[in-house]
CSV table of C-alpha atoms and ligand atoms in Angstrom, one decimal:
chain,number,residue,atom,x,y,z
A,1,MET,CA,128.2,-17.3,-144.4
A,2,THR,CA,126.0,-16.9,-147.1
A,3,GLY,CA,125.5,-13.3,-147.5
A,4,SER,CA,124.7,-10.6,-145.0
A,5,PRO,CA,121.8,-10.4,-142.5
A,6,LEU,CA,118.9,-8.3,-143.2
A,7,VAL,CA,118.0,-6.3,-140.1
A,8,MET,CA,114.5,-6.1,-138.5
A,9,GLY,CA,114.0,-3.5,-136.1
A,10,VAL,CA,111.3,-4.7,-133.2
A,11,LEU,CA,108.2,-1.1,-132.8
A,12,ASN,CA,106.7,-2.7,-130.3
A,13,VAL,CA,103.2,0.1,-130.7
A,14,THR,CA,101.9,-2.1,-127.2
A,15,PRO,CA,102.0,-0.2,-123.6
A,16,ASP,CA,103.0,-3.1,-122.2
A,17,SER,CA,106.5,-3.5,-123.5
A,18,PHE,CA,108.8,-4.7,-121.6
A,19,SER,CA,111.7,-4.5,-123.8
A,20,ASP,CA,110.7,-0.2,-124.5
A,21,GLY,CA,108.2,0.7,-121.7
A,22,GLY,CA,105.7,1.6,-123.8
A,23,ARG,CA,107.6,4.6,-125.1
A,24,PHE,CA,106.3,5.1,-128.3
A,25,SER,CA,102.9,3.8,-128.2
A,26,VAL,CA,101.1,6.9,-129.3
A,27,GLY,CA,100.9,6.6,-133.0
A,28,ASP,CA,103.4,9.7,-134.0
A,29,ALA,CA,105.9,8.7,-132.0
A,30,GLY,CA,106.0,5.0,-133.1
A,31,ILE,CA,106.1,6.0,-136.5
A,32,ALA,CA,109.3,8.4,-136.0
A,33,ARG,CA,110.2,5.9,-133.7
A,34,GLY,CA,110.5,3.3,-136.6
A,35,ARG,CA,112.3,6.4,-138.9
A,36,GLU,CA,114.8,6.0,-136.9
A,37,LEU,CA,115.3,1.9,-137.5
A,38,VAL,CA,115.9,3.3,-141.0
A,39,ALA,CA,118.2,6.1,-140.3
A,40,HIS,CA,119.9,3.6,-138.4
A,41,GLY,CA,120.1,1.1,-140.7
A,42,ALA,CA,117.5,-1.8,-140.1
A,43,ASP,CA,115.9,-3.6,-143.3
A,44,ILE,CA,112.7,-4.5,-142.2
A,45,VAL,CA,110.3,-2.8,-139.7
A,46,ASP,CA,108.4,-5.0,-138.0
A,47,VAL,CA,105.4,-3.7,-136.0
A,48,GLY,CA,103.8,-4.7,-132.5
A,49,GLY,CA,100.4,-3.8,-131.3
A,50,GLU,CA,99.6,-6.6,-128.7
A,51,SER,CA,102.7,-7.8,-127.1
A,52,THR,CA,103.3,-12.5,-127.4
A,53,ARG,CA,106.4,-12.3,-124.8
A,54,PRO,CA,105.3,-14.3,-121.4
A,55,GLY,CA,101.9,-13.1,-119.2
A,56,ALA,CA,100.9,-9.7,-121.4
A,57,THR,CA,97.5,-9.8,-121.7
A,58,PRO,CA,96.2,-10.2,-124.9
A,59,VAL,CA,94.2,-7.1,-126.4
A,60,ALA,CA,91.3,-6.8,-128.1
A,61,LEU,CA,91.5,-7.5,-131.9
A,62,GLU,CA,90.0,-2.6,-132.9
A,63,GLU,CA,93.6,-2.1,-130.2
A,64,GLU,CA,95.9,-3.9,-132.0
A,65,GLN,CA,94.7,-2.6,-135.2
A,66,ARG,CA,94.5,1.2,-133.7
A,67,ARG,CA,98.5,0.6,-132.5
A,68,ALA,CA,99.5,-0.7,-135.6
A,69,LEU,CA,97.9,0.2,-138.7
A,70,PRO,CA,98.5,4.0,-138.6
A,71,VAL,CA,101.6,3.1,-138.5
A,72,ILE,CA,102.5,0.5,-140.7
A,73,ARG,CA,100.7,3.3,-143.3
A,74,ALA,CA,102.7,5.7,-142.6
A,75,LEU,CA,106.3,4.4,-142.9
A,76,SER,CA,104.3,2.1,-145.7
A,77,ALA,CA,104.1,5.8,-147.2
A,78,ASP,CA,107.9,6.2,-146.7
A,79,GLY,CA,108.9,4.2,-148.7
A,80,ILE,CA,109.8,1.8,-145.6
A,81,GLN,CA,110.0,-2.1,-145.8
A,82,THR,CA,107.3,-2.6,-142.9
A,83,SER,CA,105.7,-6.2,-141.2
A,84,VAL,CA,103.4,-6.1,-138.8
A,85,ASP,CA,103.8,-9.1,-136.1
A,86,THR,CA,100.6,-10.3,-134.5
A,87,LEU,CA,98.8,-13.4,-134.5
A,88,HIS,CA,95.6,-12.4,-136.4
A,89,ALA,CA,94.3,-12.9,-140.0
A,90,GLU,CA,92.4,-10.0,-139.7
A,91,THR,CA,94.7,-8.2,-138.6
A,92,ALA,CA,97.6,-9.8,-140.6
A,93,GLN,CA,95.2,-8.8,-143.6
A,94,LEU,CA,94.7,-4.5,-142.7
A,95,ALA,CA,98.1,-4.8,-142.3
A,96,VAL,CA,99.5,-5.9,-145.4
A,97,ALA,CA,96.5,-3.4,-147.7
A,98,ALA,CA,98.2,-1.0,-145.7
A,99,GLY,CA,100.8,-1.4,-147.1
A,100,ALA,CA,103.4,-4.7,-144.7
A,101,ARG,CA,105.4,-6.5,-146.8
A,102,PHE,CA,105.5,-9.0,-144.3
A,103,ILE,CA,103.7,-11.7,-142.0
A,104,ASN,CA,105.1,-12.4,-138.8
A,105,ASP,CA,103.3,-15.2,-136.7
A,106,VAL,CA,104.8,-16.2,-133.3
A,107,SER,CA,102.2,-19.1,-133.6
A,108,GLY,CA,103.2,-19.4,-137.2
A,109,GLY,CA,99.6,-19.5,-138.7
A,110,THR,CA,98.3,-22.1,-136.1
A,111,HIS,CA,97.0,-20.2,-133.0
A,112,ASP,CA,94.2,-18.0,-135.7
A,113,PRO,CA,92.3,-20.7,-137.8
A,114,ALA,CA,92.7,-18.3,-140.4
A,115,MET,CA,95.4,-17.2,-140.4
A,116,LEU,CA,97.2,-19.3,-143.6
A,117,GLU,CA,94.7,-18.4,-145.6
A,118,ALA,CA,94.9,-14.8,-145.1
A,119,ALA,CA,99.5,-15.5,-145.9
A,120,ALA,CA,98.4,-17.1,-149.1
A,121,TRP,CA,96.5,-14.4,-149.8
A,122,ALA,CA,99.2,-11.9,-149.4
A,123,SER,CA,101.8,-13.8,-150.4
A,124,ALA,CA,99.3,-14.2,-154.0
A,125,GLU,CA,97.7,-11.1,-154.0
A,126,HIS,CA,101.1,-8.8,-153.1
A,127,GLY,CA,103.7,-10.9,-152.6
A,128,ALA,CA,104.0,-10.5,-148.4
A,129,ARG,CA,106.2,-12.9,-146.8
A,130,PHE,CA,105.5,-15.1,-143.9
A,131,VAL,CA,107.6,-14.7,-141.1
A,132,ILE,CA,106.3,-18.7,-139.6
A,133,GLY,CA,107.6,-18.5,-135.7
A,134,HIS,CA,107.9,-21.8,-133.7
A,135,TRP,CA,105.6,-21.8,-130.8
A,136,ARG,CA,103.9,-24.0,-128.4
A,137,GLY,CA,100.0,-22.6,-127.2
A,138,VAL,CA,99.6,-18.9,-126.1
A,139,PRO,CA,103.8,-18.3,-123.8
A,140,ASP,CA,103.7,-18.8,-120.7
A,141,PRO,CA,106.2,-18.3,-118.4
A,142,GLY,CA,106.9,-20.6,-116.2
A,143,HIS,CA,108.3,-23.0,-119.6
A,144,GLN,CA,104.6,-25.8,-118.4
A,145,ARG,CA,105.8,-26.5,-122.0
A,146,SER,CA,109.3,-27.1,-122.7
A,147,ASP,CA,109.5,-30.5,-122.5
A,148,TYR,CA,111.7,-31.3,-125.3
A,149,THR,CA,113.6,-34.5,-125.4
A,150,ASP,CA,115.4,-33.5,-128.4
A,151,VAL,CA,114.8,-29.4,-129.5
A,152,VAL,CA,116.5,-28.6,-132.5
A,153,ALA,CA,114.5,-32.0,-134.3
A,154,GLU,CA,111.6,-31.5,-133.0
A,155,VAL,CA,111.6,-27.9,-134.1
A,156,ARG,CA,112.8,-28.3,-136.6
A,157,ALA,CA,109.6,-31.0,-137.7
A,158,ALA,CA,107.8,-28.4,-136.6
A,159,LEU,CA,108.5,-25.6,-139.1
A,160,ALA,CA,108.9,-28.5,-141.5
A,161,ASP,CA,105.2,-29.6,-141.2
A,162,GLN,CA,103.5,-25.6,-140.8
A,163,ALA,CA,105.3,-25.0,-144.0
A,164,GLU,CA,103.6,-27.6,-145.5
A,165,ALA,CA,100.6,-26.1,-144.4
A,166,ALA,CA,101.4,-23.2,-146.1
A,167,LEU,CA,102.8,-24.7,-148.6
A,168,SER,CA,99.6,-26.4,-149.5
A,169,ALA,CA,97.4,-23.5,-148.0
A,170,GLY,CA,98.9,-21.3,-150.7
A,171,VAL,CA,101.4,-19.3,-149.5
A,172,ASP,CA,103.9,-18.8,-152.4
A,173,ARG,CA,107.3,-21.5,-151.7
A,174,SER,CA,109.6,-17.9,-151.9
A,175,HIS,CA,107.3,-16.2,-149.9
A,176,ILE,CA,108.3,-18.2,-146.6
A,177,VAL,CA,110.7,-17.7,-143.4
A,178,LEU,CA,111.6,-19.6,-140.7
A,179,ASP,CA,111.7,-19.1,-137.0
A,180,PRO,CA,112.4,-21.4,-134.3
A,181,GLY,CA,110.8,-19.2,-131.5
A,182,LEU,CA,114.0,-18.2,-128.8
A,183,GLY,CA,112.2,-18.1,-125.6
A,184,PHE,CA,108.2,-19.6,-126.7
A,185,ASP,CA,108.3,-22.1,-124.5
A,186,LYS,CA,111.7,-22.8,-125.5
A,187,THR,CA,114.1,-23.0,-122.0
A,188,GLY,CA,117.9,-20.0,-122.2
A,189,GLU,CA,119.5,-23.3,-122.7
A,190,GLN,CA,117.4,-25.0,-125.1
A,191,CYS,CA,117.5,-21.9,-127.5
A,192,TRP,CA,121.5,-21.6,-127.3
A,193,ARG,CA,121.2,-25.2,-128.6
A,194,LEU,CA,119.0,-24.3,-131.3
A,195,LEU,CA,121.9,-21.3,-132.2
A,196,ALA,CA,124.3,-24.0,-132.0
A,197,HIS,CA,122.5,-26.2,-134.0
A,198,LEU,CA,121.2,-23.2,-136.5
A,199,ASP,CA,121.9,-25.6,-139.7
A,200,ALA,CA,119.5,-28.5,-139.3
A,201,LEU,CA,117.1,-25.7,-140.3
A,202,THR,CA,118.5,-23.8,-142.5
A,203,SER,CA,118.8,-26.9,-144.1
A,204,LEU,CA,114.6,-27.2,-144.4
A,205,GLY,CA,115.3,-24.7,-147.6
A,206,TYR,CA,113.6,-21.7,-147.1
A,207,PRO,CA,115.4,-18.0,-144.9
A,208,VAL,CA,115.6,-18.1,-141.3
A,209,LEU,CA,114.8,-15.1,-138.9
A,210,ILE,CA,116.5,-15.1,-134.9
A,211,GLY,CA,114.4,-12.9,-132.5
A,212,ALA,CA,117.7,-13.2,-129.4
A,213,SER,CA,116.8,-9.9,-128.8
A,214,ARG,CA,117.6,-9.0,-125.1
A,215,LYS,CA,115.9,-12.5,-124.6
A,216,ARG,CA,115.7,-13.7,-121.3
A,217,MET,CA,117.9,-16.3,-122.9
A,218,LEU,CA,120.7,-13.0,-122.6
A,219,ALA,CA,120.1,-12.7,-119.3
A,220,GLU,CA,120.8,-16.1,-118.4
A,221,ALA,CA,124.0,-16.4,-120.2
A,222,LEU,CA,125.1,-13.0,-118.4
A,223,ALA,CA,124.3,-13.8,-115.2
A,224,SER,CA,125.6,-17.3,-115.4
A,225,PRO,CA,129.3,-17.0,-112.9
A,226,MET,CA,130.8,-18.9,-116.2
A,227,GLY,CA,129.1,-16.1,-117.7
A,228,ALA,CA,129.5,-12.2,-116.5
A,229,ASN,CA,128.3,-13.0,-112.9
A,230,ARG,CA,126.4,-9.8,-113.4
A,231,SER,CA,122.7,-9.8,-113.6
A,232,THR,CA,120.9,-7.5,-116.5
A,233,THR,CA,118.0,-5.4,-117.8
A,234,PRO,CA,116.8,-5.3,-121.4
A,235,GLU,CA,118.5,-3.1,-122.8
A,236,GLN,CA,121.7,-4.1,-120.7
A,237,ARG,CA,121.9,-6.7,-123.3
A,238,ASP,CA,122.5,-5.5,-126.7
A,239,LEU,CA,125.5,-6.1,-126.9
A,240,ALA,CA,125.2,-9.5,-125.6
A,241,THR,CA,122.1,-9.6,-128.9
A,242,SER,CA,124.8,-7.7,-130.9
A,243,VAL,CA,126.9,-10.3,-130.4
A,244,VAL,CA,124.5,-12.7,-130.9
A,245,THR,CA,123.4,-11.1,-134.9
A,246,ALA,CA,127.2,-11.7,-135.7
A,247,LEU,CA,127.5,-15.2,-135.2
A,248,ALA,CA,123.6,-16.5,-136.4
A,249,ALA,CA,125.4,-14.0,-139.7
A,250,ARG,CA,128.3,-15.9,-139.4
A,251,ALA,CA,125.7,-20.3,-138.8
A,252,GLY,CA,123.8,-18.6,-142.4
A,253,ALA,CA,120.9,-16.6,-140.8
A,254,TRP,CA,118.9,-14.5,-143.5
A,255,GLY,CA,117.6,-12.3,-141.1
A,256,VAL,CA,117.8,-11.2,-137.6
A,257,ARG,CA,115.4,-9.1,-135.4
A,258,VAL,CA,116.7,-6.7,-133.0
A,259,HIS,CA,115.9,-4.2,-130.7
A,260,ASP,CA,118.5,-1.8,-131.3
A,261,VAL,CA,119.5,-1.7,-135.1
A,262,ALA,CA,123.2,-0.1,-134.8
A,263,GLY,CA,124.7,-2.1,-132.8
A,264,SER,CA,123.3,-5.0,-135.2
A,265,VAL,CA,124.1,-3.6,-137.8
A,266,GLU,CA,127.6,-2.8,-137.3
A,267,ALA,CA,128.5,-6.6,-135.8
A,268,LEU,CA,127.1,-7.5,-139.7
A,269,ALA,CA,129.9,-4.6,-140.6
A,270,VAL,CA,132.5,-6.7,-138.7
A,271,THR,CA,131.0,-9.7,-140.2
A,272,ARG,CA,131.5,-8.7,-143.8
A,273,ALA,CA,134.5,-7.7,-143.6
A,274,TRP,CA,135.7,-10.5,-141.6
A,275,SER,CA,133.5,-12.5,-144.2
A,276,ARG,CA,135.5,-11.0,-147.2
A,277,GLU,CA,139.3,-11.7,-147.0
A,278,GLU,CA,137.4,-15.3,-145.7
A,279,SER,CA,135.9,-15.9,-149.4
A,280,GLY,CA,139.1,-14.5,-151.5
A,281,VAL,CA,138.7,-10.8,-152.3
A,282,ALA,CA,142.1,-9.4,-152.6
A,283,ARG,CA,142.9,-6.8,-151.5
A,284,ARG,CA,143.0,-3.4,-152.4
A,285,ASP,CA,146.2,-3.0,-152.2
A,286,GLY,CA,146.2,-5.6,-154.8
A,287,SER,CA,147.3,-7.7,-152.7
A,288,ARG,CA,146.7,-11.3,-152.0
A,289,HIS,CA,145.9,-13.8,-149.1
A,290,HIS,CA,148.6,-16.6,-148.2
A,291,THR,CA,145.3,-18.4,-147.2
A,292,GLY,CA,146.8,-21.6,-148.7
A,293,LEU,CA,144.0,-24.0,-150.0
A,294,ARG,CA,142.1,-20.2,-152.0
A,295,ASP,CA,145.5,-19.0,-153.3
A,296,ALA,CA,146.2,-22.5,-154.7
A,297,ALA,CA,142.5,-22.9,-156.3
A,298,PRO,CA,140.4,-19.2,-155.4
A,299,SER,CA,136.7,-20.2,-154.4
A,300,ASP,CA,134.5,-19.8,-157.8
A,301,ALA,CA,133.2,-17.4,-155.5
A,302,ALA,CA,135.6,-15.0,-156.4
A,303,ARG,CA,136.0,-15.2,-159.8
A,304,PRO,CA,134.0,-13.1,-161.6
A,305,ASP,CA,133.8,-16.1,-164.8
A,306,ALA,CA,132.2,-18.6,-162.8
A,307,GLU,CA,130.1,-20.6,-163.8
A,308,PRO,CA,126.0,-19.7,-164.3
A,309,GLY,CA,123.0,-21.8,-162.2
A,310,ALA,CA,125.3,-22.2,-158.5
A,311,ALA,CA,123.1,-21.6,-156.0
A,312,ASP,CA,125.2,-20.5,-153.0
A,313,GLY,CA,124.9,-16.7,-155.0
A,314,SER,CA,128.4,-17.7,-156.4
A,315,ALA,CA,127.8,-17.0,-160.0
A,316,ASP,CA,125.3,-13.8,-159.6
A,317,ARG,CA,126.2,-10.8,-162.3
A,318,ILE,CA,125.2,-7.9,-162.1
A,319,VAL,CA,125.5,-7.3,-165.6
A,320,LEU,CA,126.6,-2.7,-167.2
A,321,THR,CA,127.1,-2.8,-170.6
A,322,GLY,CA,128.0,0.7,-173.1
A,323,LEU,CA,128.0,2.9,-171.0
A,324,GLU,CA,129.5,5.6,-172.9
A,325,VAL,CA,132.2,8.3,-171.5
A,326,TYR,CA,133.9,11.1,-173.0
A,327,ALA,CA,138.0,11.0,-172.0
A,328,HIS,CA,141.4,12.4,-173.2
A,329,HIS,CA,143.4,9.2,-172.9
A,330,GLY,CA,146.2,8.1,-175.2
A,331,VAL,CA,150.2,7.9,-176.8
A,332,PHE,CA,149.0,11.4,-178.9
A,333,ASP,CA,149.0,14.8,-178.3
A,334,PHE,CA,145.9,15.1,-179.9
A,335,GLU,CA,144.3,12.3,-178.1
A,336,ARG,CA,145.0,14.5,-175.3
A,337,GLU,CA,144.0,18.2,-176.6
A,338,GLN,CA,140.8,16.8,-178.2
A,339,GLY,CA,139.7,13.7,-175.8
A,340,GLN,CA,137.3,10.5,-177.3
A,341,ARG,CA,134.6,8.4,-176.5
A,342,PHE,CA,135.7,5.7,-174.3
A,343,VAL,CA,132.6,2.6,-174.0
A,344,VAL,CA,133.2,0.1,-171.2
A,345,ASP,CA,131.3,-2.6,-170.0
A,346,ALA,CA,131.5,-3.6,-166.6
A,347,GLU,CA,130.3,-7.3,-164.2
A,348,VAL,CA,130.5,-7.0,-160.7
A,349,SER,CA,130.6,-10.6,-158.9
A,350,VAL,CA,128.0,-10.0,-155.7
A,351,ASP,CA,125.7,-12.7,-154.2
A,352,LEU,CA,122.9,-11.3,-155.5
A,353,ARG,CA,120.2,-13.6,-153.0
A,354,ALA,CA,119.6,-11.5,-149.7
A,355,ALA,CA,118.1,-8.2,-151.9
A,356,ALA,CA,116.6,-11.1,-154.3
A,357,ALA,CA,114.6,-12.2,-151.0
A,358,GLY,CA,114.4,-8.8,-148.9
A,359,ASP,CA,113.7,-6.4,-152.3
A,360,ALA,CA,116.3,-4.8,-150.8
A,361,LEU,CA,118.6,-2.2,-152.9
A,362,GLU,CA,121.0,-1.9,-149.6
A,363,ARG,CA,121.9,-5.6,-150.0
A,364,THR,CA,122.5,-5.2,-153.5
A,365,VAL,CA,124.4,-3.0,-155.8
A,366,HIS,CA,122.9,0.3,-157.4
A,367,TYR,CA,123.4,0.5,-161.0
A,368,GLY,CA,123.6,3.6,-161.1
A,369,GLU,CA,125.6,4.4,-158.8
A,370,LEU,CA,128.6,1.8,-159.6
A,371,ALA,CA,127.6,3.9,-163.4
A,372,GLU,CA,128.5,7.4,-161.6
A,373,ALA,CA,131.3,6.3,-160.1
A,374,ILE,CA,132.8,4.6,-163.8
A,375,ILE,CA,132.0,7.6,-165.4
A,376,ALA,CA,134.5,9.3,-162.6
A,377,ALA,CA,136.7,6.9,-162.7
A,378,VAL,CA,137.2,7.4,-166.5
A,379,GLU,CA,136.9,10.7,-167.0
A,380,ARG,CA,139.9,11.7,-164.7
A,381,ASP,CA,143.1,12.6,-165.6
A,382,PRO,CA,143.8,11.7,-168.7
A,383,VAL,CA,146.0,8.3,-168.9
A,384,ASP,CA,147.9,7.1,-172.2
A,385,LEU,CA,146.9,3.3,-171.8
A,386,ILE,CA,142.8,2.0,-172.1
A,387,GLU,CA,144.9,-1.2,-169.8
A,388,THR,CA,145.8,2.1,-167.0
A,389,VAL,CA,141.6,2.6,-167.5
A,390,ALA,CA,140.3,-0.5,-166.7
A,391,GLU,CA,142.4,-1.4,-164.3
A,392,ARG,CA,140.8,2.0,-162.6
A,393,VAL,CA,137.1,1.4,-162.8
A,394,ALA,CA,137.8,-2.5,-161.3
A,395,GLU,CA,139.8,-0.8,-158.6
A,396,VAL,CA,136.1,1.4,-158.2
A,397,ALA,CA,133.9,-1.8,-158.7
A,398,LEU,CA,135.8,-3.8,-156.6
A,399,GLY,CA,135.2,-0.5,-153.2
A,400,PHE,CA,131.1,-1.8,-154.3
A,401,ALA,CA,130.3,-3.4,-150.6
A,402,GLY,CA,130.3,-6.8,-151.1
A,403,VAL,CA,131.1,-7.2,-155.0
A,404,ARG,CA,133.7,-9.9,-155.1
A,405,GLY,CA,135.2,-10.1,-157.8
A,406,ALA,CA,135.0,-7.7,-161.3
A,407,ARG,CA,135.2,-8.0,-165.8
A,408,VAL,CA,136.1,-4.9,-166.7
A,409,THR,CA,135.7,-4.0,-171.0
A,410,VAL,CA,137.6,-0.1,-172.2
A,411,HIS,CA,136.5,0.8,-175.8
A,412,LYS,CA,138.0,2.6,-177.8
A,413,PRO,CA,136.0,2.8,-180.6
A,414,ASP,CA,137.4,5.6,-182.7
A,415,ALA,CA,141.1,5.0,-182.3
A,416,PRO,CA,144.1,6.3,-184.3
A,417,ILE,CA,144.6,2.9,-185.8
A,418,ALA,CA,144.8,2.8,-189.2
A,419,ALA,CA,142.7,0.6,-190.6
A,420,THR,CA,139.0,0.6,-190.9
A,421,PHE,CA,138.2,-1.4,-187.6
A,422,SER,CA,135.3,-1.9,-185.7
A,423,ASP,CA,136.5,-2.0,-181.5
A,424,VAL,CA,139.8,-2.1,-180.3
A,425,SER,CA,138.6,-3.0,-176.5
A,426,VAL,CA,141.2,-4.9,-173.3
A,427,THR,CA,139.7,-6.5,-170.6
A,428,VAL,CA,140.5,-7.0,-166.5
A,429,VAL,CA,139.0,-9.2,-164.9
A,430,ARG,CA,140.1,-8.6,-161.2
A,431,PRO,CA,140.5,-10.5,-159.0
B,1,PMM,N1,109.7,-12.5,-130.4
B,1,PMM,C1,108.7,-11.4,-129.7
B,1,PMM,C2,107.9,-11.0,-130.6
B,1,PMM,N2,108.1,-11.3,-132.1
B,1,PMM,N3,108.6,-12.6,-134.2
B,1,PMM,C3,109.5,-13.3,-134.5
B,1,PMM,N4,109.6,-12.7,-135.3
B,1,PMM,N5,110.8,-14.0,-134.3
B,1,PMM,C4,111.3,-13.6,-132.6
B,1,PMM,O1,111.5,-14.2,-131.7
B,1,PMM,C5,109.7,-12.7,-131.9
B,1,PMM,C6,108.8,-12.3,-132.8
B,1,PMM,C7,109.3,-11.1,-128.1
B,1,PMM,O2,109.8,-10.3,-128.2
B,1,PMM,P1,109.5,-8.9,-128.0
B,1,PMM,O3,108.6,-8.9,-127.0
B,1,PMM,O4,111.0,-8.0,-127.0
B,1,PMM,O5,109.0,-8.1,-129.6
């Protein structure tokens, strides 16, 4: 696994959305639903004013914009990262001007000839990202265009071409996200094959978004006699969706687009707990794994002193230095009574790619919260040794989600040493 995927919550403000029954087609209800998705843990809210499901009736541009733009404007004003799910360049541009951070085009810029230019403008002027979906044309319920010889190779090649076209139009490389377009002119079997070979897409070097939520591919898997042998409504596919989220995380997906955000957030929490142990992080009780090779040769990911330059996030760091705390540690009575200044430097090892890719605070360690937690740890009950203080601080740092290692130095610049000196410190490196 390469970092935890972002969760993009689906907000279809369309009366004909198959999956939410059009309950959120009114502006205020849509805004409330968007806020609810964020409360459930969504990193991004994907707002769509025109259904792209097979068989859906196209709507006029003005109607699409009337539905989507006020919702995007209101959610963006709340500081929520929004995405616009649209095939239309004009809607995309208006949405970005209203605050959307993503243009999610399931046609990957092939439906509207003006879309790539709009995406380039959004990228250059607003830093907005462009989600390039794979499709072969306006969704066809009969799957007439599902005639692939090798669905994985063909979708890969098409997405690579569309990404090249976006780059040539002027979209910044760092703003491109790819999506295999599950269910768009693909049978259930073809969708599962794409998921099973996700590495063919992630190897293109762009983040990959997966949208399996409530789709027919899940219904087919659940209905099959080899599966659960039961038919499901879209909402009854949320558990199956969350399982796809967990598996997509393990396969290196950058994001998942889902209706039931809470379910996917839980699936990802479980996935992270599992992956954390695999990646060689020490347990909170100080014990180490007994998994053989990793114990014998800890991975760079777990070593706070890993060489910089690793593209896999293992060398990423957050460094907080010179944090001053007044406390009462020391072996002498006067130190305990009067107290003195301690200065802490903390360096935590945390994969920062997901945070940087989504500009998402919740995907990194909040350094303000880290500072507060360190201050509280140092101020706590007095001990004799700065070794003990450093150990305490390291333990607090390791308790932050995503932290894989910590290097902590505690300085005691006013220590009672009968000589002129500038500083004394101890450093611990954990795990
Ligand atoms: N699927 C739908 C709509 N938008 N966007 C992306 N990026 N990927 C998808 O797979 C995708 C999408 C159709 O599903 P819905 O009607 O449940 O929104």
